[in-house]
PDB file of C-alpha atoms in Angstrom:
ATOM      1  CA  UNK A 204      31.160  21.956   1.468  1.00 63.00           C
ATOM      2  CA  UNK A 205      29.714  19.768  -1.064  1.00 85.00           C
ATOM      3  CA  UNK A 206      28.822  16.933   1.600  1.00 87.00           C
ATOM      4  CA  UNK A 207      27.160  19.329   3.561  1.00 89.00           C
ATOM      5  CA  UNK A 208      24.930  20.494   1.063  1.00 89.00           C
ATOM      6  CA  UNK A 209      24.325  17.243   0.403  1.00 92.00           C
ATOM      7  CA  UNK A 210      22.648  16.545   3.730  1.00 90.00           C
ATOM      8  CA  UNK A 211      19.744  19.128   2.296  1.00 90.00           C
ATOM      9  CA  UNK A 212      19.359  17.318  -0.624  1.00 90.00           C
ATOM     10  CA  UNK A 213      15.906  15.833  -1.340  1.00 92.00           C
ATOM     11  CA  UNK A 214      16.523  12.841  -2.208  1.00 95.00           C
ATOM     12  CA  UNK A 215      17.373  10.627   1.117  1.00 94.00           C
ATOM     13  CA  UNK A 216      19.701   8.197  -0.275  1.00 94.00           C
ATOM     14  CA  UNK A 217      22.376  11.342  -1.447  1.00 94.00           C
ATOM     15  CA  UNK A 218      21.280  12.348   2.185  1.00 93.00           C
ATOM     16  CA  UNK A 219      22.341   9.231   4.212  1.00 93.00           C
ATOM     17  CA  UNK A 220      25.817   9.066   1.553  1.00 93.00           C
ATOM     18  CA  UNK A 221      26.649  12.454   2.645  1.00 92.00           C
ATOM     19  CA  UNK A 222      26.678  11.348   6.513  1.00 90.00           C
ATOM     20  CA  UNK A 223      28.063   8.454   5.895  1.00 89.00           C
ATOM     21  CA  UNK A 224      31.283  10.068   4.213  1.00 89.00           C
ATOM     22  CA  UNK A 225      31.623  12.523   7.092  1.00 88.00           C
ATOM     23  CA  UNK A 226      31.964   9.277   9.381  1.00 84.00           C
ATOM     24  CA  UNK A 227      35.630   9.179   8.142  1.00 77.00           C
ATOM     25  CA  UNK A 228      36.391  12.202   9.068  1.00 81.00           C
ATOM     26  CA  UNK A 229      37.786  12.178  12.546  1.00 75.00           C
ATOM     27  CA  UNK A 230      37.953  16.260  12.741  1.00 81.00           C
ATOM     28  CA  UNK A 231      34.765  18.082  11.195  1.00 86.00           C
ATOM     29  CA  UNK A 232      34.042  21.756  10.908  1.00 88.00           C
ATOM     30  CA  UNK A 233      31.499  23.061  13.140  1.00 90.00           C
ATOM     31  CA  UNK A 234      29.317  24.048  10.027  1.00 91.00           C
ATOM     32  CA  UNK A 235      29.642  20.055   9.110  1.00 91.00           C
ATOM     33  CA  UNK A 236      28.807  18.795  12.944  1.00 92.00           C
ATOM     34  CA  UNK A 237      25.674  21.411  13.092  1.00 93.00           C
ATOM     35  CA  UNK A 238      24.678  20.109   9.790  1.00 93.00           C
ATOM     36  CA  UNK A 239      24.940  16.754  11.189  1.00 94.00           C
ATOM     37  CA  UNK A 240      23.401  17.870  13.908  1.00 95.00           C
ATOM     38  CA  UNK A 241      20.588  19.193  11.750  1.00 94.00           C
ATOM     39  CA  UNK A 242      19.719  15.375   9.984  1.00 94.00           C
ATOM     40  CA  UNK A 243      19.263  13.785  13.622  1.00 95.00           C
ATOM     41  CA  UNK A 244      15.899  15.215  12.788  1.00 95.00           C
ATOM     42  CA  UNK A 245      15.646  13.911   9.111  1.00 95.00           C
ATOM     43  CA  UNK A 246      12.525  12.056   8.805  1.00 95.00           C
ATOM     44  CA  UNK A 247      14.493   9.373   7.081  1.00 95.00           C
ATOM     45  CA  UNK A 248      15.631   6.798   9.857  1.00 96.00           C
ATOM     46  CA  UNK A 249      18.455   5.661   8.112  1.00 95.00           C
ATOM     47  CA  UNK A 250      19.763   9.796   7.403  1.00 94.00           C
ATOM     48  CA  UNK A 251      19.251  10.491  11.297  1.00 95.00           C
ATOM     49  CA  UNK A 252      21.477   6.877  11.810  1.00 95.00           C
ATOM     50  CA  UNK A 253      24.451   7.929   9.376  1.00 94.00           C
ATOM     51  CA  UNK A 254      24.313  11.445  10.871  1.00 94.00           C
ATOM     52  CA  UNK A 255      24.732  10.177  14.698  1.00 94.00           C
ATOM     53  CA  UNK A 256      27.152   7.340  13.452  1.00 93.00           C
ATOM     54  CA  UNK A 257      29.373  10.314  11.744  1.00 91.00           C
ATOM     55  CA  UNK A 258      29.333  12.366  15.235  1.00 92.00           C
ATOM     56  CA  UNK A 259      30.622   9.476  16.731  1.00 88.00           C
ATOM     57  CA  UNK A 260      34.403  10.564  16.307  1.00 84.00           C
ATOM     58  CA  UNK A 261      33.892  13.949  17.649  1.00 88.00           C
ATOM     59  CA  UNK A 262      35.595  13.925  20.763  1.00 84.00           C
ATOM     60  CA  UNK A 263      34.860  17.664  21.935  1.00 86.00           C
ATOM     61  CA  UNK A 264      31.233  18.952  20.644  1.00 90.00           C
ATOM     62  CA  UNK A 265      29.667  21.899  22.483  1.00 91.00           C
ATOM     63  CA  UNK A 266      26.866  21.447  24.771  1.00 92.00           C
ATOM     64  CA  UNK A 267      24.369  22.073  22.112  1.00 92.00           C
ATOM     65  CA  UNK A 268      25.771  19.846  20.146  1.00 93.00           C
ATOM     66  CA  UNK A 269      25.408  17.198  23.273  1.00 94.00           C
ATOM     67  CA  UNK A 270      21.839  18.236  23.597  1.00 94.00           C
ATOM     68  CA  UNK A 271      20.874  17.205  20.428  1.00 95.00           C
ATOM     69  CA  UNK A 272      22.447  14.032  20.903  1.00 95.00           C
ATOM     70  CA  UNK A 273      20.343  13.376  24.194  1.00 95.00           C
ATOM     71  CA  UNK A 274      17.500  14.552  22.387  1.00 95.00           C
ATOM     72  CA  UNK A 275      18.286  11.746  19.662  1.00 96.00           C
ATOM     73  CA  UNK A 276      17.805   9.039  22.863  1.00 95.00           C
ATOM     74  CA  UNK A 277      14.748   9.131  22.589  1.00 95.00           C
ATOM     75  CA  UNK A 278      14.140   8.615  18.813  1.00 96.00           C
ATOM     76  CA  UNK A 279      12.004   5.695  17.929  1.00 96.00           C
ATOM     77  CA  UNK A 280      14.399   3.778  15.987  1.00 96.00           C
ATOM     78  CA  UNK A 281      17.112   2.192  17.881  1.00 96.00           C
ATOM     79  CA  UNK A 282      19.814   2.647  15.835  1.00 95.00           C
ATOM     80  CA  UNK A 283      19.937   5.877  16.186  1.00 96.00           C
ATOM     81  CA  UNK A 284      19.255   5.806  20.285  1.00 96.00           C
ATOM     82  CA  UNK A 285      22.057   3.751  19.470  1.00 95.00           C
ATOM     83  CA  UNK A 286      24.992   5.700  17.780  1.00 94.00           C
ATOM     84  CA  UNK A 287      23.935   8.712  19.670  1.00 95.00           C
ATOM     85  CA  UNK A 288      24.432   6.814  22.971  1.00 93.00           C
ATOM     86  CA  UNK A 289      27.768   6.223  21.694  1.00 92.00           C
ATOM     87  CA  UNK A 290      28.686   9.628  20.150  1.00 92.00           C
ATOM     88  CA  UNK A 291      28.466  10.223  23.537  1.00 93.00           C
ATOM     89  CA  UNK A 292      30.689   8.205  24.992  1.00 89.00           C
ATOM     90  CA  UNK A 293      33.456  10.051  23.428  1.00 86.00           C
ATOM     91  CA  UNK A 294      32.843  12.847  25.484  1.00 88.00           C
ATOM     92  CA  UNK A 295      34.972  12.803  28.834  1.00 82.00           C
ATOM     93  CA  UNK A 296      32.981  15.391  30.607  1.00 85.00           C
ATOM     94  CA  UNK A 297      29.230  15.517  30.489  1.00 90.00           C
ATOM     95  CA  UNK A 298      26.797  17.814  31.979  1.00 89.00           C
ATOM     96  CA  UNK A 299      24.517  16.360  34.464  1.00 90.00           C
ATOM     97  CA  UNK A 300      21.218  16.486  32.295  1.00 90.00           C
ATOM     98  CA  UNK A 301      22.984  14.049  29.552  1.00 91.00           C
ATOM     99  CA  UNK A 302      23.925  11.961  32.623  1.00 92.00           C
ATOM    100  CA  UNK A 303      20.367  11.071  33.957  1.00 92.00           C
ATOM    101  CA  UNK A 304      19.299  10.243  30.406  1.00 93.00           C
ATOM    102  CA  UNK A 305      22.454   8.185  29.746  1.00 92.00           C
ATOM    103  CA  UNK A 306      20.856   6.239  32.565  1.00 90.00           C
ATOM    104  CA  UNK A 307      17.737   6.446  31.545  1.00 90.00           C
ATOM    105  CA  UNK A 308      19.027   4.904  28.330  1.00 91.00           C
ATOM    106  CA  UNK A 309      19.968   1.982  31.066  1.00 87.00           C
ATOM    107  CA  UNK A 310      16.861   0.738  30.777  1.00 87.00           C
ATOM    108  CA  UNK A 311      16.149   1.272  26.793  1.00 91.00           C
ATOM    109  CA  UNK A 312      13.968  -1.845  25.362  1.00 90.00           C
ATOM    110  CA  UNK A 313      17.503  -2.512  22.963  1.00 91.00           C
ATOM    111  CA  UNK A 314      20.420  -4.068  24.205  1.00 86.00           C
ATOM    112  CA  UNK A 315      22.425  -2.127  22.293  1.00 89.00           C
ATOM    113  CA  UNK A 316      20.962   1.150  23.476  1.00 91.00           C
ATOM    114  CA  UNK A 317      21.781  -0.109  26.940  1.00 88.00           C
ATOM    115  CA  UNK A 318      25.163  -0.940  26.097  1.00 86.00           C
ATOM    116  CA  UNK A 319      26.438   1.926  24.523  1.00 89.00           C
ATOM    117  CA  UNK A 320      25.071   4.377  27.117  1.00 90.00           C
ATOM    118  CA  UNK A 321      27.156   1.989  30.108  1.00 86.00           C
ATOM    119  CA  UNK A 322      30.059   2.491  27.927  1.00 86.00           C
ATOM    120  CA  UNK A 323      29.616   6.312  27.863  1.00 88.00           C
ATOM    121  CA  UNK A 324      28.924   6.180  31.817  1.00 88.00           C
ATOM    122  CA  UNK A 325      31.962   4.175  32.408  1.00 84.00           C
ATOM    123  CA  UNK A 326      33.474   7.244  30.899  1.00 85.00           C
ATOM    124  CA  UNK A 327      32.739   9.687  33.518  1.00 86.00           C
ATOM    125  CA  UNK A 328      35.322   9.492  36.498  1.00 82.00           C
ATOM    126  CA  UNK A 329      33.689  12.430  38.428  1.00 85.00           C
ATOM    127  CA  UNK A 330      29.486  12.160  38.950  1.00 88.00           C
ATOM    128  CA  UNK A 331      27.629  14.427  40.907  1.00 89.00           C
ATOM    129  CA  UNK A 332      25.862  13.144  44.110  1.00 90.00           C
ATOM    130  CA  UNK A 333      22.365  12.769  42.071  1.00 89.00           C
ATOM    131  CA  UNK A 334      23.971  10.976  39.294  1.00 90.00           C
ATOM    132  CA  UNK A 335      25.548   8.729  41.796  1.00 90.00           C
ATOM    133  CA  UNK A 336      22.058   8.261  43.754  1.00 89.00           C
ATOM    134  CA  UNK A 337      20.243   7.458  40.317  1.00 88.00           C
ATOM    135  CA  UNK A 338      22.996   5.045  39.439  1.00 88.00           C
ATOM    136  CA  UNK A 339      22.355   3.310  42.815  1.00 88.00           C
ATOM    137  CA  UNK A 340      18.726   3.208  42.337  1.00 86.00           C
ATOM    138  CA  UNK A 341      19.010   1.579  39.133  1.00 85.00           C
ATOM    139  CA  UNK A 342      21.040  -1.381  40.864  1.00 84.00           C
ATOM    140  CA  UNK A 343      18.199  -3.274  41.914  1.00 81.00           C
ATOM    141  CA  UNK A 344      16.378  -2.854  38.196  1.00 82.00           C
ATOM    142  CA  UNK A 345      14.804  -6.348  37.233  1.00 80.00           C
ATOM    143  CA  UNK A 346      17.196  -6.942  34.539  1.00 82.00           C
ATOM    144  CA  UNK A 347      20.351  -7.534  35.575  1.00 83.00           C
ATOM    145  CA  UNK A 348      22.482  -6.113  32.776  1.00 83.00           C
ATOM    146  CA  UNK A 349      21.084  -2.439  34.118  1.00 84.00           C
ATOM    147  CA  UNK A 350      22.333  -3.011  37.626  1.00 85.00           C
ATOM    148  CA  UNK A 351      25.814  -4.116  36.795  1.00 86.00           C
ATOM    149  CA  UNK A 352      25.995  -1.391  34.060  1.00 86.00           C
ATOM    150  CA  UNK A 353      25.329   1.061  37.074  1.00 86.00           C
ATOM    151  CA  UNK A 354      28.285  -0.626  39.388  1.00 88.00           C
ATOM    152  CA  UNK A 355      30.560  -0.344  36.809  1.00 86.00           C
ATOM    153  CA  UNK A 356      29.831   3.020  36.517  1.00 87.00           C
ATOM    154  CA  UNK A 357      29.760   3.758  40.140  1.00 89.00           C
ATOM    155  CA  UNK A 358      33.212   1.960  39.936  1.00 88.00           C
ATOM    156  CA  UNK A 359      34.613   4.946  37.909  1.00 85.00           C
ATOM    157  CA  UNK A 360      34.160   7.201  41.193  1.00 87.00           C
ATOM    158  CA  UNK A 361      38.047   8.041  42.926  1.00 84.00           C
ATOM    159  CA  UNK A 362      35.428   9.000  46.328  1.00 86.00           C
ATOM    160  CA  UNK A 363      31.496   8.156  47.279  1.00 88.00           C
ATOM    161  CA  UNK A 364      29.882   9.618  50.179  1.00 87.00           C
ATOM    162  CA  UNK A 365      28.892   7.386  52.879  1.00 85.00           C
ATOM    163  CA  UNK A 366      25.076   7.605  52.003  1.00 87.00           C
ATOM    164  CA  UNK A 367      26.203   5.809  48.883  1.00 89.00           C
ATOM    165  CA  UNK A 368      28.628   3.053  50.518  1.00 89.00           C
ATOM    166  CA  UNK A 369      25.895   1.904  52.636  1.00 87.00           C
ATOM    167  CA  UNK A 370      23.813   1.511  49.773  1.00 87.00           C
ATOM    168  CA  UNK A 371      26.493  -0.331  47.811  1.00 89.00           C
ATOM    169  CA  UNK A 372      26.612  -2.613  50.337  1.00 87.00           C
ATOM    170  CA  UNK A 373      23.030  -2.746  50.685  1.00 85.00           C
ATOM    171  CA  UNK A 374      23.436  -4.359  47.345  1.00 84.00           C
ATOM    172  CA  UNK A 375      25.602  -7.085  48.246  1.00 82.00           C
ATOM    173  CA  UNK A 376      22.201  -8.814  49.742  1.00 77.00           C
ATOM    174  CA  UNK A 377      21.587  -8.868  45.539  1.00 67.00           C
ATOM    175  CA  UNK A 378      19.810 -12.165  44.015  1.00 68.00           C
ATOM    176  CA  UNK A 379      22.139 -11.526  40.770  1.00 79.00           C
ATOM    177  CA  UNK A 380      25.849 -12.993  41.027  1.00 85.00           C
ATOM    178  CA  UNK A 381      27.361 -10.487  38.680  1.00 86.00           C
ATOM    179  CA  UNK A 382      25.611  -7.224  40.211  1.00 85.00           C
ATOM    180  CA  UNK A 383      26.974  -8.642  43.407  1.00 85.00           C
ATOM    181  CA  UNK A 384      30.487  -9.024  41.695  1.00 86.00           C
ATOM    182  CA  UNK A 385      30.442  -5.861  39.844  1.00 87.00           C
ATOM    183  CA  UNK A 386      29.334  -3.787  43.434  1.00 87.00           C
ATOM    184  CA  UNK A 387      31.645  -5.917  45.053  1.00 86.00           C
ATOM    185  CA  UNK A 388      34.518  -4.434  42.368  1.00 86.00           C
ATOM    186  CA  UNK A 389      32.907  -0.863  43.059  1.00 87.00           C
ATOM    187  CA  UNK A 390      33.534  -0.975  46.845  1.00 88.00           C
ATOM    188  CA  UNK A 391      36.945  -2.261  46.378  1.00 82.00           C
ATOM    189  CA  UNK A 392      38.079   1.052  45.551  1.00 80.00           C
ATOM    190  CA  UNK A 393      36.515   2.763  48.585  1.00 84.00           C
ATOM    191  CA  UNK A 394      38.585   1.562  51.519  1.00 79.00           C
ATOM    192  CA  UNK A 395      38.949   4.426  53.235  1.00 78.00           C
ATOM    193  CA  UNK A 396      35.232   5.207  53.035  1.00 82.00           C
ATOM    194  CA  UNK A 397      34.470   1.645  53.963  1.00 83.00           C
ATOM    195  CA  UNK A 398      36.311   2.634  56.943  1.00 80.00           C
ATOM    196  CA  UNK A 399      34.502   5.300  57.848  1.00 80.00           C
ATOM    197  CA  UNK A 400      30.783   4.191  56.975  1.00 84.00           C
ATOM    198  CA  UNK A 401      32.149   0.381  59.242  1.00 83.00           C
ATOM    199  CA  UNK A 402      31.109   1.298  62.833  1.00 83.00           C
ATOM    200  CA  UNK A 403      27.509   2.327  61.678  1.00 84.00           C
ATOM    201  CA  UNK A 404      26.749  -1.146  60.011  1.00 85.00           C
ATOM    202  CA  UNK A 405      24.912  -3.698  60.615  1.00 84.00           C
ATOM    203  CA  UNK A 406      26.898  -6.645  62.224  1.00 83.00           C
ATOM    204  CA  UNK A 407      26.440  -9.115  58.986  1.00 84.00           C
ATOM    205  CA  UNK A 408      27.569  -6.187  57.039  1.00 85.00           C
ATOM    206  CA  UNK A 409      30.726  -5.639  58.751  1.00 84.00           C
ATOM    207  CA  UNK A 410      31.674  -8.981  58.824  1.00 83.00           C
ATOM    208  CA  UNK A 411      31.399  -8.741  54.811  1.00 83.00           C
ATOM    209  CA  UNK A 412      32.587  -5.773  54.617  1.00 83.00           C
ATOM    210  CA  UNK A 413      35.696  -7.019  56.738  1.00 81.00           C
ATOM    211  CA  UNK A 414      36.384 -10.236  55.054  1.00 80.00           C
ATOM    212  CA  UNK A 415      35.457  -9.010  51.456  1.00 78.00           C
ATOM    213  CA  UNK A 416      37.237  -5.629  51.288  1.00 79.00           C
ATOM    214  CA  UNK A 417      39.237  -4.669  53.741  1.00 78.00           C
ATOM    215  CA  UNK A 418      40.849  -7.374  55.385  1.00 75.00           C
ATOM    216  CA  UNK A 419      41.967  -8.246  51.686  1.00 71.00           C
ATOM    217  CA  UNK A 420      43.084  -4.457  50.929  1.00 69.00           C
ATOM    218  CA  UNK A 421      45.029  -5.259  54.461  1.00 70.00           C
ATOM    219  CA  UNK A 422      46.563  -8.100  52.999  1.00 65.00           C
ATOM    220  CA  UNK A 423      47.769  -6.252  49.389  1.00 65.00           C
ATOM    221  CA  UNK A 424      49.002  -3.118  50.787  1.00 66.00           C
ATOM    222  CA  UNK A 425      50.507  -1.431  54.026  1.00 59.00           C
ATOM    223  CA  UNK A 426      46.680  -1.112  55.994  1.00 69.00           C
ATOM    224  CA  UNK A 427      45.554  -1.957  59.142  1.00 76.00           C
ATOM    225  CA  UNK A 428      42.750  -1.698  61.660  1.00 77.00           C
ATOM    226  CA  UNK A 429      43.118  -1.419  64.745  1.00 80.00           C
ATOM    227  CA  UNK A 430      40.852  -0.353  67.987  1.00 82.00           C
ATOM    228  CA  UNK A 431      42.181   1.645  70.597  1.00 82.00           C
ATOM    229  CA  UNK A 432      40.916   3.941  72.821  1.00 83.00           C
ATOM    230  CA  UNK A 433      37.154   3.586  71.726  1.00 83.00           C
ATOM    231  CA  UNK A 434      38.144   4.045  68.601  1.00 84.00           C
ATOM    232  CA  UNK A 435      38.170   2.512  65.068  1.00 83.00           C
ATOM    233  CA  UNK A 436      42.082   3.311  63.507  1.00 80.00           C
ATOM    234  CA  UNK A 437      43.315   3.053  60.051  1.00 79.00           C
ATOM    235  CA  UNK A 438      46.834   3.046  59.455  1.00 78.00           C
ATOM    236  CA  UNK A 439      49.005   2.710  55.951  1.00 74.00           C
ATOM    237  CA  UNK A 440      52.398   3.557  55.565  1.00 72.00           C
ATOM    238  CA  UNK A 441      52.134   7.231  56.147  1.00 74.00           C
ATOM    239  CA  UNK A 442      51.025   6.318  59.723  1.00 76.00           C
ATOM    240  CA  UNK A 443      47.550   6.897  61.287  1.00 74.00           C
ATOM    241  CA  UNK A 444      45.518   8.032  58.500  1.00 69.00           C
ATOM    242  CA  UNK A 445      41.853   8.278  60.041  1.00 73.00           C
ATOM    243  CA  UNK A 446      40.280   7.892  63.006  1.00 78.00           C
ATOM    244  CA  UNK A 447      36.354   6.836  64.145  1.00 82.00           C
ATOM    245  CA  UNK A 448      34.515   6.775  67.496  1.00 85.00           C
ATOM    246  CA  UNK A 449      32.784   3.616  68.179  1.00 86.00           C
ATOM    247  CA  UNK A 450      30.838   2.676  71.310  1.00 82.00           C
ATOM    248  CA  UNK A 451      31.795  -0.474  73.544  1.00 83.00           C
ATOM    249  CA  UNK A 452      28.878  -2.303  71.612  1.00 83.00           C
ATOM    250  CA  UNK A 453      30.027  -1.510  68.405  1.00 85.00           C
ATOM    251  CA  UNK A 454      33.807  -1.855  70.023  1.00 85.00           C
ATOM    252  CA  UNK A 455      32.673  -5.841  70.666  1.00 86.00           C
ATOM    253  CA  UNK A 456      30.752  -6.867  67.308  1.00 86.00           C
ATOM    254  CA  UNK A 457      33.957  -4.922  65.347  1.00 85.00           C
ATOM    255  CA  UNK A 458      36.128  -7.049  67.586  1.00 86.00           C
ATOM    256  CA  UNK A 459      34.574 -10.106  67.116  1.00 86.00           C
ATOM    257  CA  UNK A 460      33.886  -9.566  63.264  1.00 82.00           C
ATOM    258  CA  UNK A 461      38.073  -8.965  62.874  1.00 81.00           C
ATOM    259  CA  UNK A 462      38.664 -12.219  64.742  1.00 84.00           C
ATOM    260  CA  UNK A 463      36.524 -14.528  63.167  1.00 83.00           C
ATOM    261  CA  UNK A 464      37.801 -13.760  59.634  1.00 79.00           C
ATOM    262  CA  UNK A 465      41.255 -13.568  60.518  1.00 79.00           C
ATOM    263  CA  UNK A 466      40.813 -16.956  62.585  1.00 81.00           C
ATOM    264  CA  UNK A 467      39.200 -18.284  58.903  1.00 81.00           C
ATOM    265  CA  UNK A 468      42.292 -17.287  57.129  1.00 75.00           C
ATOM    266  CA  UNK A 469      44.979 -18.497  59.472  1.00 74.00           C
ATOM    267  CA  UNK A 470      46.121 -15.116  61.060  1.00 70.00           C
ATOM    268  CA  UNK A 471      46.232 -15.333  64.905  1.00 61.00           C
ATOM    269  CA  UNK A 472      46.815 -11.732  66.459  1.00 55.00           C
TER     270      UNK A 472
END
């Protein structure tokens, strides 16, 4: 009780102490995290840092709570953008509002703005279809760091629709080695959707998608392609698993696509 009457005090330096203590306290009252709460909008800098850096340990607040954090995002010192980027990351669910400005924070003028909001991304396993989009259209950002912060993230996703496999491999074509890498890593955990989304690419595409995914996957686990009957078959142990209709035209550029790589790597059918 005294440390949160503390935070009211007038005097900022018994202000910022009073946040700071809290930091070591890994389970707070909800009067002391809404006081907290409260000094994000200290007009001391270094009482709105302490009080983000002490929320930081919180692993369940309530959406309000959450709110004020986002709100904090934007604040013009980036220490604070900072911790409350990161007081975030402790949260395993997230509501799609703090998502968007989580990747908004992507692209914050600090580096270790942009860091701590990946982290918290990387912590969401299940993003809705416009986070996913937004992640995808910061993949091509001019700085690097932001697009491979976004694969990673995307990486994170059990399932991606197909709209968002095409544009994953879209982003193979990227100038950046580790985006490519980190997209690359991304799609790796997407065979079954790279099966799906494979008789609609482009010819180059299948042929990387092929040789970079799933003739590898094919290699590592009980998978295989096969065509029969005009039609593009998956198979693991549990037997035929999926099934796509491809034209003869799509039937021949598949075909040749599986024979060149598998010539390359010394498997004859």
């Amino acid at each position: 009780q005294s440390l949160i009457g503390a935070l009211k005090d007038e005097d900022a330096r018994v202000r910022m102490s009073a946040s700071s203590a809290l930091y070591n306290k890994s389970m707070m009252s909800e009067l002391a995290i809404q006081s907290l709460i409260g000094a994000l909008k200290d007009e001391d800098a270094y009482v709105r840092y302490s009080a983000a850096s002490a929320l930081d340990k919180q692993s369940t607040l309530s959406e309000s709570s959450i709110q004020s954090l986002i709100g904090a995002l934007k604040d013009e010192d980036a220490y604070v953008r900072r911790s409350a980027a990161s007081a975030l990351c402790k949260q395993s669910t997230l509501s799609e509002s703090a998502i968007q400005s989580l990747i908004g924070a992507l692209k914050d003028e600090d580096a270790s703005v942009e860091r701590s909001a990946a982290s918290a991304l990387d912590n969401q396993s299940t993003l809705s279809e416009s986070a996913i989009q937004s992640l995808i259209g910061v993949l091509k950002d001019e700085d690097a760091y932001v697009g491979r912060s976004a694969a990673l993230a995307l990486d994170k996703q059990s399932t991606l629709s197909e709209s968002a496999i095409h544009s994953l491999i879209g982003a193979l074509k990227d100038g950046d080695a580790d985006v490519r890498e980190s997209v690359s890593e991304a799609l790796r955990n997407q065979c079954y959707s790279l099966c799906i989304a494979l008789p609609r690419l482009a010819e180059d595409e299948i042929a990387c998608v092929y040789k970079n995914h799933l003739f590898r996957y094919s290699c590592e686990r009980v998978m295989s392609l096969h065509i029969q009957d005009n039609e593009l078959c998956l198979y693991t142990e549990q037997g035929l698993v999926r099934s796509e209709p491809i034209g003869s035209d799509r039937e021949k550029i598949i075909t040749s696509a599986f024979k060149a790589v598998q010539h390359k790597a010394g498997v004859h059918a």
